[in-house]
């Protein structure tokens, strides 16, 4: 019982870690530099 | 400014009203009109590229295109220092002028992407910066800038300053700290939930210990990595013996964290979630405030970017060579083509031109500059190329001096001590005192040391309110959000607070208290009726784009006078003339008419601008024009006085003109104020211990705007004024200023209430903690209740309008 709890918790920690690494990568790539524009861009990009 | 489009047609590209010189065109079967060939070209390019939907989608609050945009041309040698080679291709960063809405961003990106050799074009909507990656083998940077200019946007190269880069990386690091805290807090929530459930329903001690260990594991980085900015701030506060908000937060976090570590080993209940929550929420608050502030960009950078980095120097034999502006010496002769800004201050030695000095003086009308006259760096050469003798080096130019003054004022401006900081000064010693007293009591009453310490620490945990971190940011967030919807932009919480405490409001004259637009105040005919004179003047002046001329034409329209379309010729800076069968009609200054032998009678006014008219040598009469006060100015000033704020006008204009404006307003004024004297006046008032609000719009107000506790700029002002302003009104309406003061006062009142609620529940728990009876469920309830109260109270700010 206890060992399976530990396994699950550690597994969830790894999942969290993966999400965290993706977040760090996104920040470094500059994904959050312009948070205002994309909402308008979405309306305009009608790839014709 | 919204054009008063009564019935006059407006240009189909730039939207400016154009009832003279209009160009008719027919594109795809639709009849169109344009104010100039540039706009016509832009329209043809845009529709030709299949992007005509731009005109349906755009949402411009302001009409027109940047001055001289269609003449813009950059030399490739000039652009070379700005170009970088990256692995993606050749890259250049450009600052775009003329972006009004998201559709502009879309249009620029589309147009550039359709150019051969362009790999990527991305405009940042917030900062108006364009990152352009292209293939240097297929196209040139100058070609691409030209492509942008042809559709009516001005692109200027810029280098990223070290300071700006630093600010960007600081913002990213804050974002990463916050993101980390959020991810770990989410993990922590799971363990905490298990522990809470265990507290009520019973839990196996081994499992409980396991959960606590994992909780400690995820909390540690939150406290020491994410919370590092507060810990550093607190350490600084301890060393300076000046308790501040950071110290209070750190105290709360460290005590909750340290106590929980001990409790984990002693098999008691832990509060790791409290520690992590404080850090996460406060980081969120800082992030939001940073975002509001970040819009400001850096005004000084842009100020210096107004002056071109390269200049064309002429040798004694009239050979031209490109040199860096900084390398120009006093006495050098340089050539400035039309459409370019002057790189240095200088004296014109050849040529006559009209110069747009709006950026320097705040006056929107172009001025005539002839041989022997001085031009200032940063102003825009509009009509003809001129040669000038450099009178001072680039580093000492007018713009550079202003930039230095702004920088100085900013660095000297004392940071506003926030309400929470002032509270910390009282609260930190109080909390520590309470904890010590509790420990002492338990020790004296004969218990052992460890129990005394535990109870003392429990008091610290309970007394340090976690809702404190929420009290200010939530109120500020809600208030700034609802103010922004009404066109009032605050640049941060401290500005709201300073605004609430304003004691003196200083106003600039032109464009702030007045409309910045001349209007006809009087028509005095020498022969015939007033309407005849006005009709004659308007028919002549309708050919000119000069603000005075437009004022006359506007007046004629309002009075319903018939205006003929005559093609008069303009003499820049003097007036207009037209040869008809009646004779030569002239309209213009007294000197202009006198030169042609017209006897102009004496007039009495020294305040108003005069436009005289004559047919041949027969004097017809005079029109008086004046920049009138804003219609809402009287009410707004009265409301400001009613709020207990003293109003004052600071103007660069002469005394008679100033008195003319302030008389109906009933306020004091100071005339003939230069930019630095305005700033000095603000500083002097501050030294008397008064909180000063400065309202202005020109570059000449920039130093005073930065020096003031709150600098306020209105839309329609110059970029520099907007950048240096702490408070921006998106509509030129003084009534908004009164609203801003009211919003600020209400917000500070709500923050005070919030702080009260943040403490209230925790203080209620104090006796329990001191008695050694604290249980986790009590502590959790106190924390949750205070947070809910604070957030709910802040949301009230959204409800009330007014």
Short mmCIF file of N, CA and C in Angstrom, two decimals, chain B residues 172-240:
data_model
loop_
_atom_site.label_atom_id
_atom_site.label_comp_id
_atom_site.label_asym_id
_atom_site.label_seq_id
_atom_site.Cartn_x
_atom_site.Cartn_y
_atom_site.Cartn_z
N UNK B 172 11.44 37.86 -17.41
CA UNK B 172 11.41 36.42 -17.66
C UNK B 172 11.75 35.63 -16.42
N UNK B 173 12.72 36.11 -15.67
CA UNK B 173 13.11 35.35 -14.48
C UNK B 173 11.97 35.37 -13.46
N UNK B 174 11.26 36.48 -13.37
CA UNK B 174 10.11 36.56 -12.46
C UNK B 174 9.02 35.58 -12.91
N UNK B 175 8.84 35.51 -14.22
CA UNK B 175 7.84 34.60 -14.77
C UNK B 175 8.20 33.15 -14.45
N UNK B 176 9.47 32.82 -14.57
CA UNK B 176 9.90 31.44 -14.28
C UNK B 176 9.74 31.14 -12.79
N UNK B 177 10.09 32.11 -11.96
CA UNK B 177 9.92 31.90 -10.51
C UNK B 177 8.45 31.66 -10.19
N UNK B 178 7.59 32.46 -10.81
CA UNK B 178 6.16 32.32 -10.56
C UNK B 178 5.66 30.97 -11.08
N UNK B 179 6.06 30.61 -12.30
CA UNK B 179 5.63 29.34 -12.89
C UNK B 179 6.04 28.17 -12.03
N UNK B 180 7.26 28.20 -11.55
CA UNK B 180 7.77 27.15 -10.68
C UNK B 180 6.92 27.05 -9.42
N UNK B 181 6.64 28.21 -8.83
CA UNK B 181 5.84 28.22 -7.60
C UNK B 181 4.46 27.63 -7.86
N UNK B 182 3.87 27.95 -9.02
CA UNK B 182 2.54 27.44 -9.33
C UNK B 182 2.56 25.92 -9.49
N UNK B 183 3.53 25.40 -10.25
CA UNK B 183 3.59 23.95 -10.48
C UNK B 183 3.79 23.20 -9.17
N UNK B 184 4.70 23.68 -8.35
CA UNK B 184 4.97 22.99 -7.09
C UNK B 184 3.79 23.12 -6.14
N UNK B 185 3.13 24.29 -6.15
CA UNK B 185 1.98 24.47 -5.27
C UNK B 185 0.86 23.52 -5.66
N UNK B 186 0.74 23.24 -6.96
CA UNK B 186 -0.30 22.31 -7.39
C UNK B 186 -0.01 20.91 -6.85
N UNK B 187 1.25 20.51 -6.90
CA UNK B 187 1.64 19.21 -6.33
C UNK B 187 1.32 19.20 -4.82
N UNK B 188 1.72 20.31 -4.20
CA UNK B 188 1.57 20.42 -2.75
C UNK B 188 0.11 20.30 -2.34
N UNK B 189 -0.78 20.88 -3.17
CA UNK B 189 -2.21 20.84 -2.86
C UNK B 189 -2.68 19.42 -2.62
N UNK B 190 -2.19 18.47 -3.44
CA UNK B 190 -2.59 17.07 -3.30
C UNK B 190 -2.24 16.52 -1.94
N UNK B 191 -0.99 16.77 -1.52
CA UNK B 191 -0.55 16.24 -0.21
C UNK B 191 -1.31 16.92 0.92
N UNK B 192 -1.51 18.25 0.76
CA UNK B 192 -2.20 18.99 1.82
C UNK B 192 -3.62 18.49 1.99
N UNK B 193 -4.26 18.20 0.86
CA UNK B 193 -5.64 17.71 0.90
C UNK B 193 -5.69 16.39 1.67
N UNK B 194 -4.72 15.52 1.37
CA UNK B 194 -4.66 14.23 2.07
C UNK B 194 -4.48 14.47 3.56
N UNK B 195 -3.63 15.44 3.92
CA UNK B 195 -3.37 15.71 5.34
C UNK B 195 -4.60 16.30 6.03
N UNK B 196 -5.31 17.21 5.32
CA UNK B 196 -6.53 17.77 5.90
C UNK B 196 -7.56 16.67 6.14
N UNK B 197 -7.73 15.81 5.13
CA UNK B 197 -8.68 14.70 5.26
C UNK B 197 -8.29 13.81 6.43
N UNK B 198 -6.99 13.57 6.53
CA UNK B 198 -6.47 12.73 7.62
C UNK B 198 -6.75 13.35 8.98
N UNK B 199 -6.71 14.67 9.03
CA UNK B 199 -6.94 15.34 10.31
C UNK B 199 -8.35 15.07 10.80
N UNK B 200 -9.32 15.06 9.87
CA UNK B 200 -10.71 14.86 10.26
C UNK B 200 -11.06 13.38 10.40
N UNK B 201 -10.58 12.56 9.47
CA UNK B 201 -11.05 11.18 9.43
C UNK B 201 -10.04 10.18 9.97
N UNK B 202 -8.90 10.67 10.38
CA UNK B 202 -7.88 9.76 10.88
C UNK B 202 -6.97 9.29 9.76
N UNK B 203 -5.70 9.20 10.06
CA UNK B 203 -4.74 8.79 9.04
C UNK B 203 -3.66 7.95 9.70
N UNK B 204 -3.17 6.99 8.96
CA UNK B 204 -2.08 6.15 9.43
C UNK B 204 -0.84 7.02 9.64
N UNK B 205 -0.21 7.05 10.82
CA UNK B 205 0.91 7.96 11.10
C UNK B 205 2.03 7.85 10.06
N UNK B 206 2.24 6.61 9.55
CA UNK B 206 3.31 6.43 8.57
C UNK B 206 2.98 7.18 7.28
N UNK B 207 1.72 7.05 6.81
CA UNK B 207 1.29 7.74 5.59
C UNK B 207 1.35 9.25 5.79
N UNK B 208 0.91 9.68 7.01
CA UNK B 208 0.94 11.10 7.28
C UNK B 208 2.36 11.64 7.17
N UNK B 209 3.28 10.92 7.74
CA UNK B 209 4.68 11.34 7.71
C UNK B 209 5.17 11.41 6.26
N UNK B 210 4.77 10.40 5.47
CA UNK B 210 5.18 10.37 4.07
C UNK B 210 4.67 11.61 3.33
N UNK B 211 3.39 11.91 3.55
CA UNK B 211 2.80 13.09 2.89
C UNK B 211 3.53 14.35 3.31
N UNK B 212 3.85 14.42 4.61
CA UNK B 212 4.54 15.62 5.10
C UNK B 212 5.92 15.76 4.48
N UNK B 213 6.61 14.62 4.29
CA UNK B 213 7.94 14.68 3.70
C UNK B 213 7.85 15.20 2.27
N UNK B 214 6.88 14.67 1.51
CA UNK B 214 6.72 15.15 0.14
C UNK B 214 6.33 16.63 0.11
N UNK B 215 5.46 17.01 1.04
CA UNK B 215 5.06 18.42 1.12
C UNK B 215 6.28 19.29 1.37
N UNK B 216 7.15 18.88 2.29
CA UNK B 216 8.36 19.64 2.59
C UNK B 216 9.25 19.71 1.36
N UNK B 217 9.31 18.60 0.64
CA UNK B 217 10.15 18.50 -0.54
C UNK B 217 9.76 19.53 -1.61
N UNK B 218 8.46 19.65 -1.87
CA UNK B 218 8.04 20.59 -2.92
C UNK B 218 8.00 22.03 -2.42
N UNK B 219 7.83 22.22 -1.11
CA UNK B 219 7.75 23.59 -0.60
C UNK B 219 9.12 24.27 -0.58
N UNK B 220 10.17 23.48 -0.30
CA UNK B 220 11.50 24.06 -0.15
C UNK B 220 11.90 24.93 -1.35
N UNK B 221 11.81 24.43 -2.59
CA UNK B 221 12.17 25.32 -3.71
C UNK B 221 11.25 26.54 -3.85
N UNK B 222 9.99 26.37 -3.48
CA UNK B 222 9.07 27.51 -3.58
C UNK B 222 9.56 28.63 -2.67
N UNK B 223 9.92 28.25 -1.43
CA UNK B 223 10.34 29.27 -0.47
C UNK B 223 11.68 29.87 -0.87
N UNK B 224 12.65 29.02 -1.20
CA UNK B 224 14.00 29.54 -1.37
C UNK B 224 14.33 29.96 -2.80
N UNK B 225 13.69 29.33 -3.79
CA UNK B 225 13.94 29.78 -5.18
C UNK B 225 12.92 30.84 -5.60
N UNK B 226 11.63 30.46 -5.56
CA UNK B 226 10.61 31.42 -6.01
C UNK B 226 10.55 32.62 -5.09
N UNK B 227 10.75 32.38 -3.80
CA UNK B 227 10.64 33.46 -2.83
C UNK B 227 11.91 34.26 -2.67
N UNK B 228 12.92 33.94 -3.48
CA UNK B 228 14.21 34.60 -3.31
C UNK B 228 14.14 36.13 -3.36
N UNK B 229 13.35 36.71 -4.28
CA UNK B 229 13.30 38.18 -4.30
C UNK B 229 12.86 38.79 -2.97
N UNK B 230 11.88 38.15 -2.30
CA UNK B 230 11.45 38.72 -1.00
C UNK B 230 12.53 38.52 0.05
N UNK B 231 13.13 37.31 0.03
CA UNK B 231 14.15 37.02 1.05
C UNK B 231 15.30 38.02 0.92
N UNK B 232 15.70 38.29 -0.33
CA UNK B 232 16.78 39.24 -0.55
C UNK B 232 16.36 40.63 -0.06
N UNK B 233 15.11 40.99 -0.38
CA UNK B 233 14.59 42.29 0.05
C UNK B 233 14.55 42.40 1.56
N UNK B 234 14.16 41.31 2.19
CA UNK B 234 14.07 41.29 3.66
C UNK B 234 15.45 41.43 4.28
N UNK B 235 16.41 40.73 3.70
CA UNK B 235 17.78 40.79 4.21
C UNK B 235 18.30 42.22 4.12
N UNK B 236 17.99 42.85 2.99
CA UNK B 236 18.36 44.24 2.78
C UNK B 236 17.72 45.12 3.87
N UNK B 237 16.43 44.85 4.15
CA UNK B 237 15.69 45.64 5.14
C UNK B 237 16.31 45.47 6.52
N UNK B 238 16.71 44.24 6.84
CA UNK B 238 17.30 43.98 8.16
C UNK B 238 18.62 44.75 8.28
N UNK B 239 19.41 44.69 7.20
CA UNK B 239 20.71 45.36 7.25
C UNK B 239 20.56 46.87 7.37
N UNK B 240 19.52 47.41 6.74
CA UNK B 240 19.30 48.86 6.82
C UNK B 240 18.43 49.24 8.01
#
